Short mmCIF file of C-alpha atoms in Angstrom, two decimals:
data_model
loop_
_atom_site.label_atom_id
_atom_site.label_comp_id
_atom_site.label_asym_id
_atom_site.label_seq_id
_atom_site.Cartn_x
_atom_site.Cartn_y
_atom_site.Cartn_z
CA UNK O 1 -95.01 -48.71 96.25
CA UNK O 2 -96.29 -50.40 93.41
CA UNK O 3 -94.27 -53.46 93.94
CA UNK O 4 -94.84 -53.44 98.02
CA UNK O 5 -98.72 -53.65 96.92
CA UNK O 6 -98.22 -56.16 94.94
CA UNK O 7 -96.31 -58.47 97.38
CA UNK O 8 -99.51 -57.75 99.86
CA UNK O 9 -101.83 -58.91 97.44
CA UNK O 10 -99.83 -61.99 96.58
CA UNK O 11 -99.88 -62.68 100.34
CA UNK O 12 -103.59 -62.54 100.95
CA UNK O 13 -104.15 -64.41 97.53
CA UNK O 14 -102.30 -66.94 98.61
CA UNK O 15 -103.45 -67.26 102.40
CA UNK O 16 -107.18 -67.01 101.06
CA UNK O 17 -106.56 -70.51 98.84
CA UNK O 18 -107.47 -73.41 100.10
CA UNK O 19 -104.68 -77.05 100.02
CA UNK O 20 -107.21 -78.65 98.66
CA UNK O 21 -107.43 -82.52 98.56
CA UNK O 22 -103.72 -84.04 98.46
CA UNK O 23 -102.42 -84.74 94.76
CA UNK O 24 -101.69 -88.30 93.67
CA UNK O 25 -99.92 -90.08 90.79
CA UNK O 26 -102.98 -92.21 90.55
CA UNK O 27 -106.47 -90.40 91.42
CA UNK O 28 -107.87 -91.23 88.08
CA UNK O 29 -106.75 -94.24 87.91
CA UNK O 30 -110.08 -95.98 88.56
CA UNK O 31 -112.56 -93.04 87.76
CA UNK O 32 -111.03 -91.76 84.46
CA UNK O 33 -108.00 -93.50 83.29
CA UNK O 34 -108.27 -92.36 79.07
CA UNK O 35 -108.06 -88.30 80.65
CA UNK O 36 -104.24 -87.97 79.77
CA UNK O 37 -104.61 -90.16 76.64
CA UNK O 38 -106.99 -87.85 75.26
CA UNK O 39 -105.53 -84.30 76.70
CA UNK O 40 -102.60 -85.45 74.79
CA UNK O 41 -104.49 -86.57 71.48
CA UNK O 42 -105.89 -83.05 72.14
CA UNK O 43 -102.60 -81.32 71.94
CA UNK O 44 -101.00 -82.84 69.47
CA UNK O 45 -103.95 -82.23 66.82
CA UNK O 46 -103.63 -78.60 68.00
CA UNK O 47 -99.91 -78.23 67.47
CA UNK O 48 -100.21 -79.29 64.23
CA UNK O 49 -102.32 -76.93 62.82
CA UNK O 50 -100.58 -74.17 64.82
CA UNK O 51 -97.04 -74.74 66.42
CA UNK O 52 -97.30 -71.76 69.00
CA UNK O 53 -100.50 -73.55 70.98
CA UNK O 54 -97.48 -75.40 72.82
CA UNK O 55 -95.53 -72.61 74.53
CA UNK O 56 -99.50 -70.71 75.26
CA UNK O 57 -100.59 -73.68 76.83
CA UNK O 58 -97.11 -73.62 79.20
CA UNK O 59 -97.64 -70.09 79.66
CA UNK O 60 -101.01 -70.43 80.22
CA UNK O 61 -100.22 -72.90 82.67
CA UNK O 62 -97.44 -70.56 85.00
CA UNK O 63 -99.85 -67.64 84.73
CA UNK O 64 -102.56 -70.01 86.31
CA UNK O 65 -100.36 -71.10 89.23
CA UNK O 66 -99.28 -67.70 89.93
CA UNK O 67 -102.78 -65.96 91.36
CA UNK O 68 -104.73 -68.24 93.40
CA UNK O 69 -102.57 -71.49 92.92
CA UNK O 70 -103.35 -74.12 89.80
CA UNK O 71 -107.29 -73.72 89.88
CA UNK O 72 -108.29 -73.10 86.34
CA UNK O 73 -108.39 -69.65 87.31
CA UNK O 74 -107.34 -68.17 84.20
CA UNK O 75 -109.99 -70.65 82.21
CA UNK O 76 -112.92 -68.55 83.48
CA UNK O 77 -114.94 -65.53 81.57
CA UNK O 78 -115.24 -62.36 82.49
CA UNK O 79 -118.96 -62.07 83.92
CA UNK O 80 -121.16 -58.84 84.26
CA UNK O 81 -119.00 -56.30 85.98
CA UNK O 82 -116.31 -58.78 86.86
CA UNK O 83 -113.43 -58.48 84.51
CA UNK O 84 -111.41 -62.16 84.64
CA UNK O 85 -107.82 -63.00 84.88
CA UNK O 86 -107.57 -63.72 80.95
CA UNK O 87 -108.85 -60.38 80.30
CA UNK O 88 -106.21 -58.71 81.97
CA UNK O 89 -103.11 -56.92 80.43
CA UNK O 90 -100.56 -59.31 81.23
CA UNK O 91 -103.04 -62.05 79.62
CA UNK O 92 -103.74 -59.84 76.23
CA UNK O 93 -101.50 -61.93 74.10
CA UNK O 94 -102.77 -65.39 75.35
CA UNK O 95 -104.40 -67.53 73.09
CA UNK O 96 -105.08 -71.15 72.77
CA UNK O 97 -107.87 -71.39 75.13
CA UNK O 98 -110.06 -73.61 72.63
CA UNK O 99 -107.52 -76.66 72.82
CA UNK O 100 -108.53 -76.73 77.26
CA UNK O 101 -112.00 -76.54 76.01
CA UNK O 102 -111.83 -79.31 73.42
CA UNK O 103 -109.96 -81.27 75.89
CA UNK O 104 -112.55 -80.63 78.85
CA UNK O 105 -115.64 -81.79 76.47
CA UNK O 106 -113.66 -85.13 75.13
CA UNK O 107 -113.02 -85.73 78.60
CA UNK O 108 -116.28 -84.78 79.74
CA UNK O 109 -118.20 -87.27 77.21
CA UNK O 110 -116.34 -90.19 78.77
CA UNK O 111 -115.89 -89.22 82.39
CA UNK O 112 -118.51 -86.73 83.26
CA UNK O 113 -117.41 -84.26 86.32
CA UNK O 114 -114.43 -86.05 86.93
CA UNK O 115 -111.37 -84.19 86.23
CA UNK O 116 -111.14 -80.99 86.79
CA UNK O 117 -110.10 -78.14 84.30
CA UNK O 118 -107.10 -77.31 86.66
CA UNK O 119 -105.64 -80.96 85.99
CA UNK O 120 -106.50 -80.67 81.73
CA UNK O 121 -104.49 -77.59 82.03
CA UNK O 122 -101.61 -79.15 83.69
CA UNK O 123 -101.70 -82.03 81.68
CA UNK O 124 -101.48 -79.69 78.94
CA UNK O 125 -98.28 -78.03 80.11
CA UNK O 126 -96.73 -80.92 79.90
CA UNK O 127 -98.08 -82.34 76.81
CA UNK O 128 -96.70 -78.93 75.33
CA UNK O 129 -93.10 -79.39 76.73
CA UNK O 130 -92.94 -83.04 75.21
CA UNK O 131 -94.52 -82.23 71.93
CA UNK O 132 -91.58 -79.26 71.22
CA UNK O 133 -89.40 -81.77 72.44
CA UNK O 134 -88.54 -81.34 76.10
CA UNK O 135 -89.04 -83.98 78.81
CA UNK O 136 -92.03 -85.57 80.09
CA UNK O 137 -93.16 -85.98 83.93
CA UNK O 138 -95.64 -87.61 86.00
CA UNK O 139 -98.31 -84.76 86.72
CA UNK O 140 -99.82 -84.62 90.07
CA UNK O 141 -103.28 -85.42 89.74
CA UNK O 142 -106.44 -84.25 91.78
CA UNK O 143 -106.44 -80.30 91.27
CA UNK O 144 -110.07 -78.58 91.97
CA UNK O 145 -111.32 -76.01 89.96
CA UNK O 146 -111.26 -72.00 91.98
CA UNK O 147 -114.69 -70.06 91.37
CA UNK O 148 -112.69 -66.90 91.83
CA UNK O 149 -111.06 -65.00 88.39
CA UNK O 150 -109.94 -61.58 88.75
CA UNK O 151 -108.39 -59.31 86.50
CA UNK O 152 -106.69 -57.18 89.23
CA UNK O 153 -105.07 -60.28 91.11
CA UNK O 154 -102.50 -60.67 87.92
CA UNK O 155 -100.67 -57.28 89.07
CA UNK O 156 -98.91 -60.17 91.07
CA UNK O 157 -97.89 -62.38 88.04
CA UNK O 158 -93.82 -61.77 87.56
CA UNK O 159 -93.04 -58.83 85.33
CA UNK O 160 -90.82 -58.64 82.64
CA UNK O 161 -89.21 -55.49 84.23
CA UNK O 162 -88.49 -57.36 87.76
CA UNK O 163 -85.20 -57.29 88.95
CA UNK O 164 -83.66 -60.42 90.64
CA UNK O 165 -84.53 -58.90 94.00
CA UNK O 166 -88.10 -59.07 92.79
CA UNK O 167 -88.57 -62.49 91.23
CA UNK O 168 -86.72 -63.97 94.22
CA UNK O 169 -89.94 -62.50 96.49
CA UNK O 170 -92.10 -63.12 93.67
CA UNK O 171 -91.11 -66.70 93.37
CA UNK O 172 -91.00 -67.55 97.05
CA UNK O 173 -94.63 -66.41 97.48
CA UNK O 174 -95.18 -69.54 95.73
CA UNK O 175 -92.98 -71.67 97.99
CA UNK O 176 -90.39 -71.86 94.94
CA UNK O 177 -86.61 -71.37 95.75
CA UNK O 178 -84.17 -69.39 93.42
CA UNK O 179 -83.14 -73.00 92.41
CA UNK O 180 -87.36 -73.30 91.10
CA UNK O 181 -86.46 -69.79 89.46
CA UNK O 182 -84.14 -70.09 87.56
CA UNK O 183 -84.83 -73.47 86.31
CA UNK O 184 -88.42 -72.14 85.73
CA UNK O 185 -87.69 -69.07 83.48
CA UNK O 186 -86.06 -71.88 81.16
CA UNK O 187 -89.56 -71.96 79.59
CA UNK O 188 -88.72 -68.62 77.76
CA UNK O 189 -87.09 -71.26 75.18
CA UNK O 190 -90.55 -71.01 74.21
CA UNK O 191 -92.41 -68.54 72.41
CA UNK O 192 -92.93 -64.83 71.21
CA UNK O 193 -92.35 -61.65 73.18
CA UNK O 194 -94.15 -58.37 71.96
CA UNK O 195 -91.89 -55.35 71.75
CA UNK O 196 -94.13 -53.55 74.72
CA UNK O 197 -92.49 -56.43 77.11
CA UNK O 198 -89.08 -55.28 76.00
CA UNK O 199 -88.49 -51.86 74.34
CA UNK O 200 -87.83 -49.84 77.50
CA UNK O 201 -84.53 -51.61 77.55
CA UNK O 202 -83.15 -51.21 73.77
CA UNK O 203 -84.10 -47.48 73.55
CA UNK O 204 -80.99 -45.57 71.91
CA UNK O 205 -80.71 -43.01 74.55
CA UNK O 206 -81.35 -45.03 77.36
CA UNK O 207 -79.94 -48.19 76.24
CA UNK O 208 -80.11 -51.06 79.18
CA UNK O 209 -76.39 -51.65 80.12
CA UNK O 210 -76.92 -55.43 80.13
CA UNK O 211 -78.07 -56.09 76.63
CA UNK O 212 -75.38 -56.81 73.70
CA UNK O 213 -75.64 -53.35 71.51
CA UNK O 214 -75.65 -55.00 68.23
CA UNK O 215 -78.81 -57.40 69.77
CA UNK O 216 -80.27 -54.38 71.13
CA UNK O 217 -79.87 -52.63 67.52
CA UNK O 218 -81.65 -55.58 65.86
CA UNK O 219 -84.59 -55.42 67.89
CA UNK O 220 -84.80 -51.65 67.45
CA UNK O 221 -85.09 -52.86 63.69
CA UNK O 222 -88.16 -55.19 64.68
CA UNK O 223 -89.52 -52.85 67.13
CA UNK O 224 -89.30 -48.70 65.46
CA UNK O 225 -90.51 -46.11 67.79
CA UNK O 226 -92.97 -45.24 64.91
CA UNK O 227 -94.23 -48.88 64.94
CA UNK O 228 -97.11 -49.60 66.71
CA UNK O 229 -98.47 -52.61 65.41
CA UNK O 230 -99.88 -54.92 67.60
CA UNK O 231 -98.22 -58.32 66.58
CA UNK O 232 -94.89 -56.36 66.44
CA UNK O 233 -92.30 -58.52 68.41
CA UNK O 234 -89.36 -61.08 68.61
CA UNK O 235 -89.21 -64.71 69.25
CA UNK O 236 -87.74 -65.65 72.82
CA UNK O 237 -84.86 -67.57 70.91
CA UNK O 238 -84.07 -68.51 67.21
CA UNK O 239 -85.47 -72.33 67.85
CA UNK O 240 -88.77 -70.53 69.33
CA UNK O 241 -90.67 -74.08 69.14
CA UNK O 242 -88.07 -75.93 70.86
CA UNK O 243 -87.77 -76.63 74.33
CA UNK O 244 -84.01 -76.75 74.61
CA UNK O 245 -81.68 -75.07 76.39
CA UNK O 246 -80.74 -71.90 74.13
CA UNK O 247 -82.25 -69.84 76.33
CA UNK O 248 -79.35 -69.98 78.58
CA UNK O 249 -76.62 -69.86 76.21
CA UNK O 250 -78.21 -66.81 74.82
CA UNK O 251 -78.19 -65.18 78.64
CA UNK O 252 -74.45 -65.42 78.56
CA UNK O 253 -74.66 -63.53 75.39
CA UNK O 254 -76.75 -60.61 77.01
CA UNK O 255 -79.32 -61.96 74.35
CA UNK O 256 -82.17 -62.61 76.05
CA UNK O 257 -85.06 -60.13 75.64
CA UNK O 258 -86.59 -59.69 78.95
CA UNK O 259 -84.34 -57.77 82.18
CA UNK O 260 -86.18 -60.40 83.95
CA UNK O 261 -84.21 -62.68 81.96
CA UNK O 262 -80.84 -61.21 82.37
CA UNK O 263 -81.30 -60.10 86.14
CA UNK O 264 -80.60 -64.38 86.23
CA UNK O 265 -76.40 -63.04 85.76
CA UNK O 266 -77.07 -60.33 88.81
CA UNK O 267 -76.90 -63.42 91.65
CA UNK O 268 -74.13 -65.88 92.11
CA UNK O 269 -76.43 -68.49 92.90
CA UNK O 270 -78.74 -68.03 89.93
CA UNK O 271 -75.68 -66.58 87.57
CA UNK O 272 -73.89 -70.11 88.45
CA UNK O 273 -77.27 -72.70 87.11
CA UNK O 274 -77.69 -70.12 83.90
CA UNK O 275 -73.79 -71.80 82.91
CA UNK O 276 -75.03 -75.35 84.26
CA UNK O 277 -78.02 -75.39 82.44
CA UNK O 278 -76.40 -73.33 79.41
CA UNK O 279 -73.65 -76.57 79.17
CA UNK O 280 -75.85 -79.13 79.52
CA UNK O 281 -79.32 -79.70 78.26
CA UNK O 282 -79.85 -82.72 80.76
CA UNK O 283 -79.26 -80.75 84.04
CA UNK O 284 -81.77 -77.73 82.28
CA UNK O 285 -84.17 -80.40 81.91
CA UNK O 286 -84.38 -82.09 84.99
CA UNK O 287 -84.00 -79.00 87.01
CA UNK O 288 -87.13 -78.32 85.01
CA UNK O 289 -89.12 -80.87 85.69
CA UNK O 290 -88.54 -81.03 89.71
CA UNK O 291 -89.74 -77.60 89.95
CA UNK O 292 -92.57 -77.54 87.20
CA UNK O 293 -93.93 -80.28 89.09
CA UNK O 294 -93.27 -77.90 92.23
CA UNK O 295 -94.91 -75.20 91.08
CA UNK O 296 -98.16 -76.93 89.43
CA UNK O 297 -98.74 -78.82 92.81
CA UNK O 298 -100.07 -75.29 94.55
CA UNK O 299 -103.35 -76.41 94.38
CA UNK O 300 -106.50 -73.70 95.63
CA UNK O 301 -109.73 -74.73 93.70
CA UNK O 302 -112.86 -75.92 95.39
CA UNK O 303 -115.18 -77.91 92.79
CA UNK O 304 -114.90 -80.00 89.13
CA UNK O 305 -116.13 -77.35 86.41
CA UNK O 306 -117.95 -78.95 84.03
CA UNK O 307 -117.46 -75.93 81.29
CA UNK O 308 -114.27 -74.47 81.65
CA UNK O 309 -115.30 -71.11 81.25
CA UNK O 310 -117.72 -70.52 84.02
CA UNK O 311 -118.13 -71.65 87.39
CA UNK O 312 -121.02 -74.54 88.26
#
Protein backbone atom coordinates (compact mmCIF):
# COMPACT_ATOMS: atom_id res chain seq x y z
CA UNK A 1 0.00 0.00 0.00
CA UNK A 2 2.73 2.09 0.87
CA UNK A 3 4.43 1.75 -2.40
CA UNK A 4 0.93 2.01 -4.54
CA UNK A 5 0.69 5.58 -2.66
CA UNK A 6 3.69 6.44 -3.53
CA UNK A 7 3.44 5.73 -7.33
CA UNK A 8 0.06 8.06 -7.09
CA UNK A 9 1.86 10.78 -5.69
CA UNK A 10 4.70 10.55 -8.17
CA UNK A 11 1.96 10.70 -10.83
CA UNK A 12 0.22 13.86 -9.75
CA UNK A 13 3.73 15.44 -8.92
CA UNK A 14 4.68 14.96 -12.07
CA UNK A 15 1.39 15.91 -14.09
CA UNK A 16 1.17 19.13 -11.78
CA UNK A 17 4.88 20.39 -13.28
CA UNK A 18 4.99 22.49 -15.80
CA UNK A 19 7.72 21.78 -19.42
CA UNK A 20 8.80 24.85 -18.89
CA UNK A 21 10.70 26.88 -21.58
CA UNK A 22 12.70 24.36 -23.97
CA UNK A 23 16.47 23.76 -22.80
CA UNK A 24 19.33 24.88 -25.04
CA UNK A 25 23.10 24.34 -25.30
CA UNK A 26 23.37 28.04 -25.62
CA UNK A 27 20.67 30.19 -23.55
CA UNK A 28 23.34 32.01 -21.71
CA UNK A 29 25.31 32.47 -24.21
CA UNK A 30 24.57 36.17 -24.66
CA UNK A 31 23.00 37.00 -21.16
CA UNK A 32 25.54 35.23 -18.87
CA UNK A 33 28.30 33.47 -20.55
CA UNK A 34 31.09 33.40 -17.17
CA UNK A 35 27.89 31.19 -15.20
CA UNK A 36 29.66 27.73 -15.82
CA UNK A 37 33.15 29.27 -15.47
CA UNK A 38 32.40 30.34 -12.13
CA UNK A 39 29.95 27.28 -10.89
CA UNK A 40 32.99 25.37 -11.68
CA UNK A 41 35.63 27.74 -9.90
CA UNK A 42 32.93 27.26 -7.21
CA UNK A 43 33.30 23.56 -7.01
CA UNK A 44 36.54 23.02 -7.27
CA UNK A 45 37.47 25.45 -4.22
CA UNK A 46 34.84 23.38 -2.37
CA UNK A 47 36.27 19.98 -3.13
CA UNK A 48 39.33 20.92 -1.92
CA UNK A 49 38.65 21.72 1.38
CA UNK A 50 36.23 18.77 1.61
CA UNK A 51 36.32 15.85 -1.00
CA UNK A 52 32.69 14.51 -0.23
CA UNK A 53 30.94 18.07 -1.54
CA UNK A 54 31.30 16.19 -5.04
CA UNK A 55 29.17 13.05 -4.69
CA UNK A 56 26.39 15.60 -2.29
CA UNK A 57 26.22 17.88 -4.98
CA UNK A 58 25.37 14.66 -7.57
CA UNK A 59 23.10 13.42 -5.07
CA UNK A 60 21.74 16.51 -4.42
CA UNK A 61 21.21 16.86 -7.94
CA UNK A 62 19.05 13.17 -8.58
CA UNK A 63 17.08 13.91 -5.42
CA UNK A 64 16.09 17.33 -7.09
CA UNK A 65 14.95 15.76 -10.38
CA UNK A 66 13.07 13.15 -8.68
CA UNK A 67 9.94 15.31 -6.98
CA UNK A 68 8.78 18.00 -9.12
CA UNK A 69 11.45 17.68 -12.00
CA UNK A 70 15.01 19.79 -11.83
CA UNK A 71 13.51 23.05 -10.17
CA UNK A 72 15.77 23.83 -7.30
CA UNK A 73 13.26 22.22 -5.30
CA UNK A 74 15.40 20.77 -2.80
CA UNK A 75 17.39 24.38 -2.50
CA UNK A 76 14.40 25.89 -0.66
CA UNK A 77 13.84 26.32 3.40
CA UNK A 78 11.45 25.03 5.28
CA UNK A 79 8.96 28.07 6.01
CA UNK A 80 6.41 28.45 8.97
CA UNK A 81 4.46 25.24 9.04
CA UNK A 82 5.81 24.01 5.75
CA UNK A 83 8.48 21.48 6.30
CA UNK A 84 10.82 21.45 2.80
CA UNK A 85 12.17 18.69 0.76
CA UNK A 86 15.79 19.03 2.42
CA UNK A 87 14.28 18.60 5.70
CA UNK A 88 12.95 15.40 5.00
CA UNK A 89 14.31 11.90 6.08
CA UNK A 90 15.63 10.76 2.95
CA UNK A 91 17.50 14.33 2.78
CA UNK A 92 18.95 14.08 6.61
CA UNK A 93 22.41 13.23 5.51
CA UNK A 94 22.68 15.92 2.71
CA UNK A 95 25.05 18.50 3.05
CA UNK A 96 26.86 20.84 0.84
CA UNK A 97 24.18 23.27 0.29
CA UNK A 98 26.60 26.38 0.91
CA UNK A 99 28.74 25.60 -2.35
CA UNK A 100 24.85 26.28 -4.61
CA UNK A 101 24.67 29.29 -2.49
CA UNK A 102 28.18 30.62 -3.07
CA UNK A 103 27.72 29.77 -6.62
CA UNK A 104 24.19 31.57 -6.93
CA UNK A 105 25.70 34.97 -5.28
CA UNK A 106 29.05 34.90 -7.66
CA UNK A 107 26.73 34.43 -10.35
CA UNK A 108 24.31 36.78 -9.14
CA UNK A 109 26.97 39.79 -8.80
CA UNK A 110 27.72 39.46 -12.51
CA UNK A 111 24.44 38.40 -14.06
CA UNK A 112 21.70 39.46 -11.80
CA UNK A 113 18.35 37.15 -12.16
CA UNK A 114 19.67 35.36 -14.89
CA UNK A 115 20.30 31.83 -14.23
CA UNK A 116 18.35 30.06 -12.31
CA UNK A 117 19.31 27.93 -9.15
CA UNK A 118 17.94 24.77 -10.99
CA UNK A 119 20.73 25.27 -13.79
CA UNK A 120 23.78 26.12 -10.81
CA UNK A 121 22.67 22.88 -9.45
CA UNK A 122 22.99 21.00 -12.59
CA UNK A 123 26.01 22.56 -13.50
CA UNK A 124 27.16 21.41 -10.28
CA UNK A 125 26.41 17.75 -10.90
CA UNK A 126 28.49 17.77 -13.44
CA UNK A 127 31.27 19.80 -12.21
CA UNK A 128 31.24 17.05 -9.36
CA UNK A 129 31.47 14.03 -11.80
CA UNK A 130 34.53 15.72 -13.64
CA UNK A 131 36.30 16.90 -10.58
CA UNK A 132 36.36 12.94 -9.06
CA UNK A 133 37.29 12.16 -12.38
CA UNK A 134 34.37 11.00 -14.50
CA UNK A 135 33.30 12.54 -17.82
CA UNK A 136 32.09 15.86 -18.64
CA UNK A 137 28.81 16.83 -20.77
CA UNK A 138 27.14 19.67 -22.27
CA UNK A 139 24.31 20.61 -19.64
CA UNK A 140 21.04 21.68 -20.94
CA UNK A 141 20.61 25.11 -20.08
CA UNK A 142 17.37 27.22 -19.27
CA UNK A 143 15.86 25.36 -16.08
CA UNK A 144 13.30 27.70 -13.93
CA UNK A 145 13.28 27.68 -10.43
CA UNK A 146 9.70 25.60 -8.70
CA UNK A 147 8.16 27.71 -5.69
CA UNK A 148 6.88 24.43 -4.36
CA UNK A 149 9.27 22.29 -1.57
CA UNK A 150 7.65 19.66 0.32
CA UNK A 151 8.86 17.34 2.72
CA UNK A 152 6.15 14.68 2.08
CA UNK A 153 6.64 14.63 -1.86
CA UNK A 154 10.25 12.74 -1.22
CA UNK A 155 8.24 9.45 -0.07
CA UNK A 156 8.58 9.18 -3.97
CA UNK A 157 12.44 9.50 -4.20
CA UNK A 158 13.82 5.67 -4.94
CA UNK A 159 14.45 3.70 -1.78
CA UNK A 160 17.24 1.82 -0.88
CA UNK A 161 14.92 -1.18 -0.08
CA UNK A 162 13.20 -1.12 -3.75
CA UNK A 163 13.23 -4.11 -5.58
CA UNK A 164 13.88 -4.06 -9.40
CA UNK A 165 10.13 -4.21 -9.92
CA UNK A 166 10.06 -0.93 -8.06
CA UNK A 167 12.85 1.20 -9.48
CA UNK A 168 11.73 0.12 -12.97
CA UNK A 169 8.15 2.12 -12.04
CA UNK A 170 10.06 4.47 -10.09
CA UNK A 171 12.37 5.32 -12.89
CA UNK A 172 9.83 5.42 -15.68
CA UNK A 173 7.76 8.03 -13.79
CA UNK A 174 10.55 10.11 -14.87
CA UNK A 175 10.45 9.06 -18.52
CA UNK A 176 13.84 7.06 -17.83
CA UNK A 177 14.14 3.46 -19.30
CA UNK A 178 15.84 0.51 -17.38
CA UNK A 179 18.76 1.38 -19.81
CA UNK A 180 18.63 5.30 -17.75
CA UNK A 181 18.53 2.93 -14.55
CA UNK A 182 20.95 1.14 -14.51
CA UNK A 183 23.40 3.42 -16.01
CA UNK A 184 22.08 5.97 -13.40
CA UNK A 185 22.65 3.99 -10.12
CA UNK A 186 26.43 4.03 -11.41
CA UNK A 187 26.63 7.23 -9.30
CA UNK A 188 26.75 5.00 -6.10
CA UNK A 189 30.66 4.97 -7.12
CA UNK A 190 30.23 7.94 -5.13
CA UNK A 191 29.89 8.49 -1.62
CA UNK A 192 28.89 7.26 1.98
CA UNK A 193 25.92 5.12 2.96
CA UNK A 194 24.73 5.21 6.71
CA UNK A 195 24.15 1.80 8.22
CA UNK A 196 20.15 2.73 8.62
CA UNK A 197 20.13 2.54 4.54
CA UNK A 198 21.55 -0.94 4.79
CA UNK A 199 21.42 -3.00 8.04
CA UNK A 200 18.07 -4.71 7.45
CA UNK A 201 19.94 -6.77 4.94
CA UNK A 202 23.26 -7.96 6.93
CA UNK A 203 21.31 -8.89 10.13
CA UNK A 204 22.70 -12.44 11.35
CA UNK A 205 19.39 -14.05 11.59
CA UNK A 206 17.89 -12.68 8.72
CA UNK A 207 20.79 -12.35 6.55
CA UNK A 208 19.75 -11.00 2.81
CA UNK A 209 20.45 -14.03 0.49
CA UNK A 210 22.12 -11.77 -2.09
CA UNK A 211 24.92 -10.25 -0.12
CA UNK A 212 28.51 -12.11 0.07
CA UNK A 213 28.51 -13.41 3.97
CA UNK A 214 31.99 -12.43 4.67
CA UNK A 215 30.91 -8.60 3.16
CA UNK A 216 27.87 -8.83 5.10
CA UNK A 217 30.07 -9.81 8.33
CA UNK A 218 32.30 -6.76 7.78
CA UNK A 219 29.64 -4.36 7.78
CA UNK A 220 28.08 -5.95 10.87
CA UNK A 221 31.64 -4.91 12.26
CA UNK A 222 31.01 -1.16 11.09
CA UNK A 223 27.44 -1.22 11.87
CA UNK A 224 26.84 -3.30 15.80
CA UNK A 225 23.29 -3.60 16.77
CA UNK A 226 24.43 -1.70 19.96
CA UNK A 227 25.78 1.14 17.74
CA UNK A 228 23.79 3.91 17.22
CA UNK A 229 25.88 6.61 16.27
CA UNK A 230 24.78 8.83 13.82
CA UNK A 231 27.80 9.05 11.33
CA UNK A 232 28.01 5.20 11.64
CA UNK A 233 28.29 3.85 7.99
CA UNK A 234 30.31 2.48 4.95
CA UNK A 235 31.60 4.04 1.87
CA UNK A 236 29.63 3.00 -1.42
CA UNK A 237 33.03 1.50 -2.76
CA UNK A 238 36.75 1.46 -1.58
CA UNK A 239 37.65 4.47 -4.24
CA UNK A 240 34.52 6.42 -2.60
CA UNK A 241 35.81 9.80 -4.39
CA UNK A 242 36.14 8.30 -7.68
CA UNK A 243 33.75 8.17 -10.32
CA UNK A 244 34.78 4.92 -11.91
CA UNK A 245 33.25 1.98 -12.56
CA UNK A 246 33.83 -0.24 -9.27
CA UNK A 247 30.56 -0.01 -8.50
CA UNK A 248 29.72 -2.62 -10.95
CA UNK A 249 32.45 -4.94 -10.47
CA UNK A 250 31.59 -4.92 -6.86
CA UNK A 251 27.70 -5.92 -7.89
CA UNK A 252 29.06 -9.09 -9.37
CA UNK A 253 30.65 -9.62 -6.08
CA UNK A 254 27.24 -9.28 -4.13
CA UNK A 255 29.25 -6.23 -2.65
CA UNK A 256 27.29 -3.52 -3.08
CA UNK A 257 25.49 -2.13 0.01
CA UNK A 258 22.09 -1.18 -1.04
CA UNK A 259 19.24 -4.25 -2.31
CA UNK A 260 18.51 -1.48 -4.60
CA UNK A 261 21.87 -2.02 -5.82
CA UNK A 262 21.89 -5.70 -6.20
CA UNK A 263 18.13 -6.03 -7.41
CA UNK A 264 20.37 -4.62 -10.84
CA UNK A 265 21.43 -8.91 -11.10
CA UNK A 266 17.41 -9.79 -10.64
CA UNK A 267 16.67 -8.62 -14.61
CA UNK A 268 18.37 -9.90 -17.67
CA UNK A 269 18.27 -6.69 -19.21
CA UNK A 270 19.73 -4.71 -16.32
CA UNK A 271 21.91 -7.96 -15.00
CA UNK A 272 23.49 -7.90 -18.73
CA UNK A 273 24.77 -3.62 -18.63
CA UNK A 274 25.99 -4.30 -14.73
CA UNK A 275 28.85 -6.87 -16.79
CA UNK A 276 29.10 -4.16 -19.72
CA UNK A 277 29.65 -1.42 -17.62
CA UNK A 278 31.62 -3.66 -14.94
CA UNK A 279 34.27 -4.51 -18.16
CA UNK A 280 34.53 -1.38 -19.44
CA UNK A 281 34.74 2.01 -17.88
CA UNK A 282 34.01 3.77 -21.35
CA UNK A 283 30.57 2.13 -22.02
CA UNK A 284 29.73 2.99 -17.88
CA UNK A 285 30.57 6.39 -18.76
CA UNK A 286 28.83 7.21 -21.71
CA UNK A 287 25.80 5.30 -20.76
CA UNK A 288 26.10 7.83 -17.96
CA UNK A 289 26.16 10.75 -19.51
CA UNK A 290 23.16 10.09 -22.16
CA UNK A 291 20.91 9.50 -19.36
CA UNK A 292 22.22 12.10 -16.70
CA UNK A 293 21.59 14.50 -19.32
CA UNK A 294 18.08 12.61 -19.63
CA UNK A 295 17.18 12.83 -16.40
CA UNK A 296 18.33 16.60 -15.54
CA UNK A 297 16.33 17.81 -18.67
CA UNK A 298 12.77 17.20 -16.62
CA UNK A 299 12.42 20.63 -16.16
CA UNK A 300 9.07 22.03 -13.77
CA UNK A 301 10.12 25.46 -12.24
CA UNK A 302 8.34 28.68 -12.97
CA UNK A 303 10.69 31.81 -12.07
CA UNK A 304 14.77 32.77 -11.58
CA UNK A 305 15.30 32.73 -7.63
CA UNK A 306 17.44 35.23 -6.76
CA UNK A 307 18.35 33.51 -3.14
CA UNK A 308 18.35 29.99 -3.43
CA UNK A 309 16.71 29.31 -0.37
CA UNK A 310 13.40 31.00 -0.67
CA UNK A 311 11.08 31.72 -3.30
CA UNK A 312 10.88 35.58 -4.88
Amino acid sequence: MVFVAAFLSSLLILSASSPGNALSLNHYEQTCPIAEWIVAQTVKAATKKDKTVPAALLRMHFHDCFIRGCDGSILLHSKGNNKAEKDAPPNGSMHAFYVIDDAKKAVEALCPGVVSCADILAFAARDAVVLSGGPTWEVPKGRKDGRTSKASETTTLPSPTFNISQLQHNFSLRGLSIEDLAALLGAHTLGFAHCSSFESRINKNNLDPTINPTFAERLRNICPIHNKAKNAGANMDPSSTMFDNTYYRLLLQRKSLFASDEALLSHPKTKSLVYKFATSHKAFKEAFVKSIIKLSSINGGQEIRKNCGVVN
